[in-house]
Short mmCIF file of C-alpha atoms in Angstrom, two decimals:
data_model
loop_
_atom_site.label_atom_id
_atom_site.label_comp_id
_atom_site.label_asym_id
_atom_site.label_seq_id
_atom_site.Cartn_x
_atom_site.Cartn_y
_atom_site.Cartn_z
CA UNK A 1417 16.34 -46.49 -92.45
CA UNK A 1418 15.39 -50.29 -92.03
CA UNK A 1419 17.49 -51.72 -88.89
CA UNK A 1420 19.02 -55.05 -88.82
CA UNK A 1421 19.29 -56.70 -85.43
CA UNK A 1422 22.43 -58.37 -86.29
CA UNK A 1423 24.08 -55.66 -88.06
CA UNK A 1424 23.15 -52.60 -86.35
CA UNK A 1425 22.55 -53.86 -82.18
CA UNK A 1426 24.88 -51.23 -80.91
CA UNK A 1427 23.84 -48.42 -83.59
CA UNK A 1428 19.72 -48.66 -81.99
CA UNK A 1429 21.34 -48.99 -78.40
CA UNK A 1430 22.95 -45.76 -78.96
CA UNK A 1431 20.20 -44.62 -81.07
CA UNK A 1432 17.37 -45.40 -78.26
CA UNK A 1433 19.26 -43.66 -75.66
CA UNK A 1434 19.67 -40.81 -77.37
CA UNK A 1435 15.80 -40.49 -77.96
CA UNK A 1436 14.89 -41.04 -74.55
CA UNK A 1437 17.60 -38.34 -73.41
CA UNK A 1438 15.93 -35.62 -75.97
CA UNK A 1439 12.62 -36.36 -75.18
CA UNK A 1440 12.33 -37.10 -71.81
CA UNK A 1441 13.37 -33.71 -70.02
CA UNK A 1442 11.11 -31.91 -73.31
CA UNK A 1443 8.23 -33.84 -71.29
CA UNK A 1444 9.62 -32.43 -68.26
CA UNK A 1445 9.22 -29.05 -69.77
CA UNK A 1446 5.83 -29.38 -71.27
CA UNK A 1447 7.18 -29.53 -74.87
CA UNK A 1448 4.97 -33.03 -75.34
CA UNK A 1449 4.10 -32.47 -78.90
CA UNK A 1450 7.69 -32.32 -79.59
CA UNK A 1451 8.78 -35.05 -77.01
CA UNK A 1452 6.02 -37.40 -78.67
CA UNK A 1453 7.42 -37.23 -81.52
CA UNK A 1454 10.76 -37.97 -80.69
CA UNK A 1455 9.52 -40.60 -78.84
CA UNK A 1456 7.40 -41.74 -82.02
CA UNK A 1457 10.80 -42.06 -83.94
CA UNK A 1458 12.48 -44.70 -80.74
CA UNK A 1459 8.63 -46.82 -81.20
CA UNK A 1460 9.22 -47.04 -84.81
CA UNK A 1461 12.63 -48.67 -84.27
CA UNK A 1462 11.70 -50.67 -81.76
CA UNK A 1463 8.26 -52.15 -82.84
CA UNK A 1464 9.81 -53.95 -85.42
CA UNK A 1465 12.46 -55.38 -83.81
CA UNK A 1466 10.23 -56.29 -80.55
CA UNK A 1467 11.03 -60.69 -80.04
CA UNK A 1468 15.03 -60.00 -80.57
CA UNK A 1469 15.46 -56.63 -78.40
CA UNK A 1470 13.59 -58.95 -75.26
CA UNK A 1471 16.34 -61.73 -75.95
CA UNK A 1472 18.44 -58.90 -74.84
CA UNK A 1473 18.40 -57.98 -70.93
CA UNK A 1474 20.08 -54.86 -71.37
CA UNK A 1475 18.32 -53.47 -74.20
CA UNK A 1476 14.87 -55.00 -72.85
CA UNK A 1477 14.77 -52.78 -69.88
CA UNK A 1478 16.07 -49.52 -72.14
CA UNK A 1479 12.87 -50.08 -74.45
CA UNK A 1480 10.33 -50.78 -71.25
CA UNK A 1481 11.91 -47.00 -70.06
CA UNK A 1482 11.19 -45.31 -73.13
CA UNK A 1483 7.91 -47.03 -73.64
CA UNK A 1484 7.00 -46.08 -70.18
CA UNK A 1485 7.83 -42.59 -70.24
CA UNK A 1486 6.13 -41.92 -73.50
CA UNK A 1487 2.85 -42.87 -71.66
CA UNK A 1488 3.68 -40.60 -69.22
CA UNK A 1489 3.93 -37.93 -71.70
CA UNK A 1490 0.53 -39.30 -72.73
CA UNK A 1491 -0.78 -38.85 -69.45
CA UNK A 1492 0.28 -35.07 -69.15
CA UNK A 1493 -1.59 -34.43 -72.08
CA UNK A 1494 -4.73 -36.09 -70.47
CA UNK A 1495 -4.68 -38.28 -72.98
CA UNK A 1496 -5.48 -40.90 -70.44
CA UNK A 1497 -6.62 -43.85 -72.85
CA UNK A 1498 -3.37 -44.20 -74.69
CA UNK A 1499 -1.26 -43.65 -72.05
CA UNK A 1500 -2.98 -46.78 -70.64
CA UNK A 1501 -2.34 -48.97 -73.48
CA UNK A 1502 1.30 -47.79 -73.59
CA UNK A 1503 1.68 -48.57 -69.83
CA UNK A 1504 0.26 -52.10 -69.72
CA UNK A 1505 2.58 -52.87 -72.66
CA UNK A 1506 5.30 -51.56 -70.62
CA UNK A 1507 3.84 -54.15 -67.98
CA UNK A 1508 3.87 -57.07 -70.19
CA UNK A 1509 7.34 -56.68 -71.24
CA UNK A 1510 8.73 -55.80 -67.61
CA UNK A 1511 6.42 -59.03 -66.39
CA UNK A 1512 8.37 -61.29 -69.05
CA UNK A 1513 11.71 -59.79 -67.64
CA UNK A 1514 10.70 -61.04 -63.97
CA UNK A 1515 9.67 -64.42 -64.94
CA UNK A 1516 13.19 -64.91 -66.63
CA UNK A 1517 14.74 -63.83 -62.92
CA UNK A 1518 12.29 -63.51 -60.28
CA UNK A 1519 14.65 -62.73 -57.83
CA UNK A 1520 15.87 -59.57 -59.28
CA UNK A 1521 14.91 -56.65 -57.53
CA UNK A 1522 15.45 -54.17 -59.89
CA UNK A 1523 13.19 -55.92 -62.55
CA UNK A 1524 10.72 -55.90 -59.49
CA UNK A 1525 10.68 -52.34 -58.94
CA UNK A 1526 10.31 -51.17 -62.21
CA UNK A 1527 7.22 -53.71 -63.25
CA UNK A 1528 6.10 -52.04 -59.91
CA UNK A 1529 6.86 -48.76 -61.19
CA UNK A 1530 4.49 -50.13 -64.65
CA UNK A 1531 1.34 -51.15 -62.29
CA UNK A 1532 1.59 -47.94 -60.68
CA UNK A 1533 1.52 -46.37 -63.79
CA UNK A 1534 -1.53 -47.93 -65.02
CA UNK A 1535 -3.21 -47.36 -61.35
CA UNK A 1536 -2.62 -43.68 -62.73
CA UNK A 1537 -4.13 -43.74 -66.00
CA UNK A 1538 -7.18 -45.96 -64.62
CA UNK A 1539 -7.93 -43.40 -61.77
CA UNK A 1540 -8.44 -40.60 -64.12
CA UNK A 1541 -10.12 -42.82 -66.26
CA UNK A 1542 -12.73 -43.41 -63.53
CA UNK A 1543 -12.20 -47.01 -62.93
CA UNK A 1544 -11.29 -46.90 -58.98
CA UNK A 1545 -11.67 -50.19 -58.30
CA UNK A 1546 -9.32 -51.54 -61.14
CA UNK A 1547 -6.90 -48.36 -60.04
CA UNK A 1548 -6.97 -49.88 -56.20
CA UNK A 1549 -5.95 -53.26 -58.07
CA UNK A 1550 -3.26 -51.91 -60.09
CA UNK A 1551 -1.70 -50.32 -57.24
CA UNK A 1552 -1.99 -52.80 -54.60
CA UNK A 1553 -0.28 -54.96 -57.16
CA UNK A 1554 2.54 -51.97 -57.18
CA UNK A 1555 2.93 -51.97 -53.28
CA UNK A 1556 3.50 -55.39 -53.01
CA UNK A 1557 6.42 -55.23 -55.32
CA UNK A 1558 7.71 -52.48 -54.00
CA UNK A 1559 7.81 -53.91 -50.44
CA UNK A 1560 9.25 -57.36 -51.93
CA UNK A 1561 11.97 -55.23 -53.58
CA UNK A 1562 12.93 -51.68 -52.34
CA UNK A 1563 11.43 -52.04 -48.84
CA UNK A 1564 8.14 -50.98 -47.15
CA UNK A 1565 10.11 -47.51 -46.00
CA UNK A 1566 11.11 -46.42 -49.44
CA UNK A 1567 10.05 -43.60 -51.12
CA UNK A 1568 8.39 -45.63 -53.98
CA UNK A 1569 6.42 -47.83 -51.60
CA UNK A 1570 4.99 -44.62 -49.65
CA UNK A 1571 3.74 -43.11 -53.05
CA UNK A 1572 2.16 -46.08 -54.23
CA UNK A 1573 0.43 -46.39 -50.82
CA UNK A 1574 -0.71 -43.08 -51.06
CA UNK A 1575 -1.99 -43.66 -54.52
CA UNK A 1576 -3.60 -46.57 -53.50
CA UNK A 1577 -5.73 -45.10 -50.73
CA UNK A 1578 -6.79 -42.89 -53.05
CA UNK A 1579 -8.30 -44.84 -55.47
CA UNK A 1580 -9.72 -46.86 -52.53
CA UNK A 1581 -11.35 -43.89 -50.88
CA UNK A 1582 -13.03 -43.52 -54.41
CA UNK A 1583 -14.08 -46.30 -55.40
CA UNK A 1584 -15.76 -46.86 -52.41
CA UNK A 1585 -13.75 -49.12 -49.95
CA UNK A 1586 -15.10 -48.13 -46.37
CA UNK A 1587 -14.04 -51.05 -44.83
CA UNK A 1588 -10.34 -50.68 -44.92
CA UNK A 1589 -10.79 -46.96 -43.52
CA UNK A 1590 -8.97 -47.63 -40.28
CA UNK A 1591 -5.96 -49.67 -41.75
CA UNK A 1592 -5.95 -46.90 -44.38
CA UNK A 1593 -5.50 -44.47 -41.60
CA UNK A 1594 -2.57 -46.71 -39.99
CA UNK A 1595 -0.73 -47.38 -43.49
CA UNK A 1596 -0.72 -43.00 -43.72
CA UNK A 1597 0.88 -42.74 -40.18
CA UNK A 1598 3.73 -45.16 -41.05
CA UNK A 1599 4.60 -43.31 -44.55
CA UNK A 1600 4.41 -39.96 -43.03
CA UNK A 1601 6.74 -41.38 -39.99
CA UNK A 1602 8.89 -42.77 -43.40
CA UNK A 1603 8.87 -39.59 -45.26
CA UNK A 1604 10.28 -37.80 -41.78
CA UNK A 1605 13.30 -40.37 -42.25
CA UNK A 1606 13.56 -40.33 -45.82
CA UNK A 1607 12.91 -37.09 -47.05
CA UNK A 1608 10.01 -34.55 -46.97
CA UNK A 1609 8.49 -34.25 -49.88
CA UNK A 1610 5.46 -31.83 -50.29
CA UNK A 1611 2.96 -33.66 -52.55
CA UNK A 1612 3.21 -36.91 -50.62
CA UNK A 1613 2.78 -35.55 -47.46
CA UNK A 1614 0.12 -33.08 -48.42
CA UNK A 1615 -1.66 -36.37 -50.47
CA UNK A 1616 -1.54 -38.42 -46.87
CA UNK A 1617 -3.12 -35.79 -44.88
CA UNK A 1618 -5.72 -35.16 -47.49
CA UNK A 1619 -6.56 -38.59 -47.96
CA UNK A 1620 -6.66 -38.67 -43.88
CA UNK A 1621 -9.09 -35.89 -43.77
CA UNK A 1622 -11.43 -37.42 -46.39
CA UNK A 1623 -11.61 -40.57 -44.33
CA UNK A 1624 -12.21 -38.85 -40.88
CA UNK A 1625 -15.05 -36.84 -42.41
CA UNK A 1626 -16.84 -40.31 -43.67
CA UNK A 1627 -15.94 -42.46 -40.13
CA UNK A 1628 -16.19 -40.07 -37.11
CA UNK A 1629 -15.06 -42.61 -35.16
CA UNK A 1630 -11.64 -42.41 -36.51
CA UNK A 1631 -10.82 -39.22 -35.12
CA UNK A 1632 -8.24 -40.55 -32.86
CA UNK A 1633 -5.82 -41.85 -35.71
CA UNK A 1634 -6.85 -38.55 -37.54
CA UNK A 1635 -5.36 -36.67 -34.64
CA UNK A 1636 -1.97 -39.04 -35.00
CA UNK A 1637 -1.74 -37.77 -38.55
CA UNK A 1638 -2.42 -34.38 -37.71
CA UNK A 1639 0.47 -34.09 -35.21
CA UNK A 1640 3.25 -35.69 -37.86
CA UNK A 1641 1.99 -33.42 -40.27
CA UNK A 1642 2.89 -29.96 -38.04
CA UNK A 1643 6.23 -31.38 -37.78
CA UNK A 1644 6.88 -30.59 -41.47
CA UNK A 1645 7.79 -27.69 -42.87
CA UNK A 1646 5.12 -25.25 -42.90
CA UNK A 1647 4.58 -24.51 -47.21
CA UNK A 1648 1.39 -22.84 -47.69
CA UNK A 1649 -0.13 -26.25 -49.73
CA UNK A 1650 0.91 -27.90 -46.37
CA UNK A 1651 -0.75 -25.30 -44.51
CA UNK A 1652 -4.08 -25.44 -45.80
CA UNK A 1653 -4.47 -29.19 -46.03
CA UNK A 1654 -3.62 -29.71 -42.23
CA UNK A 1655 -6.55 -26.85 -41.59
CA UNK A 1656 -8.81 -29.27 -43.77
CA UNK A 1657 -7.87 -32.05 -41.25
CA UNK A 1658 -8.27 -29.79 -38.48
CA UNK A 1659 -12.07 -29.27 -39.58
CA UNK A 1660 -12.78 -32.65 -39.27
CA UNK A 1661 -11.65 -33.37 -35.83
#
């Protein structure tokens, strides 16, 4: 069927949401073949209709969603190239919706959300140092608009310092080390989530083991992390920081 924009603008709303409703949670459950194509069918709508649906807020930021989480299905597949290109399209359109209101802090968080995204795709790609860009970029938006103690902010950070400790960084070690204490001290307030705690201790271990003489912020991290629940992931990354102290 061959959508007109001035006939059929609630019939695509409707129609896009439904796509991204089917496909996302098949992504979710490792059905990507399926969810890809689903996906395929809200792209083939959309393309087309690309200059009129960003005149629209509303259905703007439901077409950056869909296009952003079918590069995330991309990138469970490993399929790390296209999931790239998806993602910084995603960026372009969500960097268009905060130069229209750069104030909004929503907008903020989810082009955020984008440069995080392609942080992602670059670091399995190889390219640290353009990952370490991408996701300082996502930080700072994240601090500007959810807060430096959200959730978002500490995984970003932690993503960051990963790329950083990869491609090479050394001389940001020690504020590296810092940046971990404060999100695991966050996390404690927020909520504990295993991967991002587990990702801050073993980016803290990698660090002590290249700068000895950062053992004393190493043992910091090592005491927040034993106040966490004790899950056997958990367990074995604090004895990884343990051998490096």
């Amino acid at each position: 069927q061959e959508w007109k924009w001035e006939q059929h603008r609630e019939d695509i709303s409707l129609f896009l949401t439904a796509c991204n409703n089917l496909a996302y949670p098949l992504s979710n459950i490792g059905k990507t073949e399926l969810a890809a194509t689903v996906f395929q069918r809200a792209m083939d709508v959309m393309e087309p209709l690309e200059d009129q649906m960003l005149s629209d807020d509303t259905l703007a930021l439901k077409a950056s969603k869909i296009y952003n989480n079918f590069g995330a299905n991309y990138l469970k597949v490993k399929d790390y190239k296209k999931a790239l290109e998806i993602h910084q399209k995603v960026r372009e359109s969500r960097q268009a919706m905060v130069d229209k209101d750069p104030d909004n802090a929503e907008r903020k968080a989810l082009l955020a959300a984008s440069y995080k995204a392609i942080g992602t795709d670059l670091y399995w790609l190889g390219s640290y140092a353009k990952s370490l860009e991408n996701h300082e970029k996502a930080v700072a938006l994240y601090r500007d608009s959810l807060g430096e103690n959200s959730l978002e902010c500490v995984t970003a950070l932690n993503r960051m310092i990963g790329a950083g400790i990869c491609s090479g960084k050394t001389e940001t070690y020690g504020q590296w080390l810092r940046q971990l204490e404060r999100g695991l001290r966050d996390l404690k307030k927020i909520e504990f989530v295993e991967q991002e705690v587990v990702n801050a201790v073993k980016h803290a271990a990698t660090i002590v083991s290249y700068e000895q003489s950062l053992k004393e912020e190493g043992i910091e991290i090592l005491k927040l992390a034993k106040t966490f629940p004790k899950t056997e992931k958990l367990t074995e990354t604090i004895k990884a920081l343990e051998a490096v102290l």
